[in-house]
Amino acid sequence: MTCKHVVIAEDNCVLLDVIRFNLSRAGYQVTAAQNGSEAWNVIQSQGADLLITDCQMPELSGLELCEKIRSDKSLCNLPILFCTAKGFEISQSVLNELRLPQIICKPFSPRELVMRVDELLQPTEAIY
């Protein structure tokens, strides 16, 4: 099994380090970005198997980053785990439009994070 590449876009350096540590320990290759623009550049240059993005970041927000990814033909099917602070409202229509079925609310436990990432990166079985 090849090591899955997870890109994290998070402007809180402490949380970014915690996420990176826990996913690395779980066996994932992790690239950290401190804003949406950095994450976009990493995804374009290195590719990714999954994006974990914060909602509110400088330069390019998580929603703007998701819009760019969904409008790019080569990246539009990239799984995304969207992080948001409790109480931050995002309309269901926006979530549906950006195909964001997985949202994780801060604060979250490292165990919950790894479980969500594992779920998103499990191979789907073909139905015949």
PDB file of C-alpha atoms in Angstrom:
ATOM      1  CA  MET A   1       0.000   0.000   0.000  1.00  0.00           C
ATOM      2  CA  THR A   2       1.362   3.413  -0.931  1.00  0.00           C
ATOM      3  CA  CYS A   3       1.468   6.202   1.600  1.00  0.00           C
ATOM      4  CA  LYS A   4      -1.449   8.594   1.054  1.00  0.00           C
ATOM      5  CA  HIS A   5      -0.595  12.292   0.727  1.00  0.00           C
ATOM      6  CA  VAL A   6      -2.688  14.640   2.868  1.00  0.00           C
ATOM      7  CA  VAL A   7      -2.450  18.418   2.444  1.00  0.00           C
ATOM      8  CA  ILE A   8      -3.501  20.512   5.436  1.00  0.00           C
ATOM      9  CA  ALA A   9      -4.482  24.182   5.098  1.00  0.00           C
ATOM     10  CA  GLU A  10      -4.656  25.767   8.559  1.00  0.00           C
ATOM     11  CA  ASP A  11      -3.515  29.220   9.696  1.00  0.00           C
ATOM     12  CA  ASN A  12      -3.269  28.283  13.392  1.00  0.00           C
ATOM     13  CA  CYS A  13       0.325  27.016  13.699  1.00  0.00           C
ATOM     14  CA  VAL A  14      -0.302  25.028  16.883  1.00  0.00           C
ATOM     15  CA  LEU A  15      -3.317  23.214  15.425  1.00  0.00           C
ATOM     16  CA  LEU A  16      -1.437  22.674  12.164  1.00  0.00           C
ATOM     17  CA  ASP A  17       1.396  20.962  14.064  1.00  0.00           C
ATOM     18  CA  VAL A  18      -1.046  18.803  16.057  1.00  0.00           C
ATOM     19  CA  ILE A  19      -2.839  17.658  12.896  1.00  0.00           C
ATOM     20  CA  ARG A  20       0.441  17.006  11.088  1.00  0.00           C
ATOM     21  CA  PHE A  21       1.839  15.011  14.025  1.00  0.00           C
ATOM     22  CA  ASN A  22      -1.238  12.807  14.418  1.00  0.00           C
ATOM     23  CA  LEU A  23      -1.640  12.065  10.717  1.00  0.00           C
ATOM     24  CA  SER A  24       2.074  11.335  10.310  1.00  0.00           C
ATOM     25  CA  ARG A  25       1.886   8.970  13.266  1.00  0.00           C
ATOM     26  CA  ALA A  26      -1.095   7.265  11.584  1.00  0.00           C
ATOM     27  CA  GLY A  27       1.063   6.610   8.504  1.00  0.00           C
ATOM     28  CA  TYR A  28       0.107   9.456   6.191  1.00  0.00           C
ATOM     29  CA  GLN A  29       2.493  11.663   4.230  1.00  0.00           C
ATOM     30  CA  VAL A  30       1.538  15.179   5.298  1.00  0.00           C
ATOM     31  CA  THR A  31       2.238  18.564   3.735  1.00  0.00           C
ATOM     32  CA  ALA A  32       1.274  21.631   5.759  1.00  0.00           C
ATOM     33  CA  ALA A  33       0.191  24.997   4.375  1.00  0.00           C
ATOM     34  CA  GLN A  34      -0.621  28.093   6.427  1.00  0.00           C
ATOM     35  CA  ASN A  35      -3.252  29.440   4.054  1.00  0.00           C
ATOM     36  CA  GLY A  36      -5.366  28.482   1.074  1.00  0.00           C
ATOM     37  CA  SER A  37      -2.927  29.903  -1.480  1.00  0.00           C
ATOM     38  CA  GLU A  38      -0.068  27.769  -0.161  1.00  0.00           C
ATOM     39  CA  ALA A  39      -2.304  24.696  -0.158  1.00  0.00           C
ATOM     40  CA  TRP A  40      -3.405  25.376  -3.747  1.00  0.00           C
ATOM     41  CA  ASN A  41       0.236  25.621  -4.869  1.00  0.00           C
ATOM     42  CA  VAL A  42       1.148  22.382  -3.061  1.00  0.00           C
ATOM     43  CA  ILE A  43      -1.799  20.503  -4.555  1.00  0.00           C
ATOM     44  CA  GLN A  44      -0.983  21.720  -8.062  1.00  0.00           C
ATOM     45  CA  SER A  45       2.729  20.902  -7.809  1.00  0.00           C
ATOM     46  CA  GLN A  46       2.726  17.731  -5.680  1.00  0.00           C
ATOM     47  CA  GLY A  47      -0.803  16.406  -5.950  1.00  0.00           C
ATOM     48  CA  ALA A  48      -2.813  15.153  -2.988  1.00  0.00           C
ATOM     49  CA  ASP A  49      -5.037  12.270  -1.976  1.00  0.00           C
ATOM     50  CA  LEU A  50      -6.959  14.400   0.530  1.00  0.00           C
ATOM     51  CA  LEU A  51      -7.247  18.046   1.564  1.00  0.00           C
ATOM     52  CA  ILE A  52      -8.034  19.112   5.108  1.00  0.00           C
ATOM     53  CA  THR A  53      -8.854  22.802   5.134  1.00  0.00           C
ATOM     54  CA  ASP A  54      -9.835  25.382   7.685  1.00  0.00           C
ATOM     55  CA  CYS A  55     -12.685  27.649   6.701  1.00  0.00           C
ATOM     56  CA  GLN A  56     -11.331  31.075   7.622  1.00  0.00           C
ATOM     57  CA  MET A  57      -7.759  31.779   6.495  1.00  0.00           C
ATOM     58  CA  PRO A  58      -5.854  34.736   5.061  1.00  0.00           C
ATOM     59  CA  GLU A  59      -5.213  35.136   1.326  1.00  0.00           C
ATOM     60  CA  LEU A  60      -7.576  32.372   0.186  1.00  0.00           C
ATOM     61  CA  SER A  61     -10.324  31.053   2.465  1.00  0.00           C
ATOM     62  CA  GLY A  62     -11.195  27.397   2.768  1.00  0.00           C
ATOM     63  CA  LEU A  63     -14.402  27.926   0.797  1.00  0.00           C
ATOM     64  CA  GLU A  64     -12.516  29.746  -1.979  1.00  0.00           C
ATOM     65  CA  LEU A  65      -9.937  26.947  -2.051  1.00  0.00           C
ATOM     66  CA  CYS A  66     -12.701  24.347  -2.353  1.00  0.00           C
ATOM     67  CA  GLU A  67     -14.291  26.339  -5.193  1.00  0.00           C
ATOM     68  CA  LYS A  68     -10.973  26.387  -7.084  1.00  0.00           C
ATOM     69  CA  ILE A  69     -10.496  22.653  -6.595  1.00  0.00           C
ATOM     70  CA  ARG A  70     -14.040  21.759  -7.654  1.00  0.00           C
ATOM     71  CA  SER A  71     -13.721  23.894 -10.808  1.00  0.00           C
ATOM     72  CA  ASP A  72     -10.419  22.258 -11.854  1.00  0.00           C
ATOM     73  CA  LYS A  73     -11.038  19.197 -14.053  1.00  0.00           C
ATOM     74  CA  SER A  74      -7.962  17.347 -12.797  1.00  0.00           C
ATOM     75  CA  LEU A  75      -8.733  17.997  -9.106  1.00  0.00           C
ATOM     76  CA  CYS A  76     -12.527  18.136  -8.931  1.00  0.00           C
ATOM     77  CA  ASN A  77     -12.851  14.701  -7.293  1.00  0.00           C
ATOM     78  CA  LEU A  78     -10.282  15.336  -4.557  1.00  0.00           C
ATOM     79  CA  PRO A  79     -11.737  14.336  -1.168  1.00  0.00           C
ATOM     80  CA  ILE A  80     -11.952  17.299   1.198  1.00  0.00           C
ATOM     81  CA  LEU A  81     -12.394  17.358   4.965  1.00  0.00           C
ATOM     82  CA  PHE A  82     -13.642  20.820   5.874  1.00  0.00           C
ATOM     83  CA  CYS A  83     -12.803  22.192   9.349  1.00  0.00           C
ATOM     84  CA  THR A  84     -14.856  24.879  10.972  1.00  0.00           C
ATOM     85  CA  ALA A  85     -15.255  26.376  14.413  1.00  0.00           C
ATOM     86  CA  LYS A  86     -18.372  25.393  16.299  1.00  0.00           C
ATOM     87  CA  GLY A  87     -21.056  27.955  15.683  1.00  0.00           C
ATOM     88  CA  PHE A  88     -19.732  28.989  12.276  1.00  0.00           C
ATOM     89  CA  GLU A  89     -22.667  28.480   9.942  1.00  0.00           C
ATOM     90  CA  ILE A  90     -22.290  27.268   6.371  1.00  0.00           C
ATOM     91  CA  SER A  91     -25.452  26.758   4.379  1.00  0.00           C
ATOM     92  CA  GLN A  92     -26.309  23.241   3.270  1.00  0.00           C
ATOM     93  CA  SER A  93     -26.630  24.483  -0.321  1.00  0.00           C
ATOM     94  CA  VAL A  94     -22.998  25.682  -0.280  1.00  0.00           C
ATOM     95  CA  LEU A  95     -21.850  22.368   1.181  1.00  0.00           C
ATOM     96  CA  ASN A  96     -23.785  20.469  -1.484  1.00  0.00           C
ATOM     97  CA  GLU A  97     -22.512  22.681  -4.301  1.00  0.00           C
ATOM     98  CA  LEU A  98     -18.897  22.159  -3.229  1.00  0.00           C
ATOM     99  CA  ARG A  99     -19.482  18.448  -2.548  1.00  0.00           C
ATOM    100  CA  LEU A 100     -18.302  18.693   1.053  1.00  0.00           C
ATOM    101  CA  PRO A 101     -19.922  15.725   2.799  1.00  0.00           C
ATOM    102  CA  GLN A 102     -17.387  15.671   5.635  1.00  0.00           C
ATOM    103  CA  ILE A 103     -17.168  18.552   8.085  1.00  0.00           C
ATOM    104  CA  ILE A 104     -15.278  18.384  11.348  1.00  0.00           C
ATOM    105  CA  CYS A 105     -15.918  21.004  14.030  1.00  0.00           C
ATOM    106  CA  LYS A 106     -13.156  22.429  16.177  1.00  0.00           C
ATOM    107  CA  PRO A 107     -12.214  21.424  18.748  1.00  0.00           C
ATOM    108  CA  PHE A 108     -11.871  17.800  17.670  1.00  0.00           C
ATOM    109  CA  SER A 109      -9.889  14.918  19.089  1.00  0.00           C
ATOM    110  CA  PRO A 110      -6.889  13.450  17.270  1.00  0.00           C
ATOM    111  CA  ARG A 111      -8.730  10.121  17.242  1.00  0.00           C
ATOM    112  CA  GLU A 112     -11.779  11.644  15.520  1.00  0.00           C
ATOM    113  CA  LEU A 113      -9.536  13.346  12.953  1.00  0.00           C
ATOM    114  CA  VAL A 114      -7.660  10.161  12.046  1.00  0.00           C
ATOM    115  CA  MET A 115     -10.936   8.219  11.879  1.00  0.00           C
ATOM    116  CA  ARG A 116     -12.435  10.763   9.445  1.00  0.00           C
ATOM    117  CA  VAL A 117      -9.304  10.751   7.272  1.00  0.00           C
ATOM    118  CA  ASP A 118      -9.265   6.939   7.231  1.00  0.00           C
ATOM    119  CA  GLU A 119     -12.923   6.913   6.125  1.00  0.00           C
ATOM    120  CA  LEU A 120     -12.340   9.403   3.322  1.00  0.00           C
ATOM    121  CA  LEU A 121      -9.303   7.549   1.999  1.00  0.00           C
ATOM    122  CA  GLN A 122     -10.696   4.018   2.127  1.00  0.00           C
ATOM    123  CA  PRO A 123     -10.877   2.542  -1.347  1.00  0.00           C
ATOM    124  CA  THR A 124     -14.410   2.271  -2.605  1.00  0.00           C
ATOM    125  CA  GLU A 125     -15.466  -1.169  -3.700  1.00  0.00           C
ATOM    126  CA  ALA A 126     -16.789  -1.569  -7.201  1.00  0.00           C
ATOM    127  CA  ILE A 127     -20.335  -2.891  -7.368  1.00  0.00           C
ATOM    128  CA  TYR A 128     -20.953  -5.399 -10.140  1.00  0.00           C
TER     129      TYR A 128
END
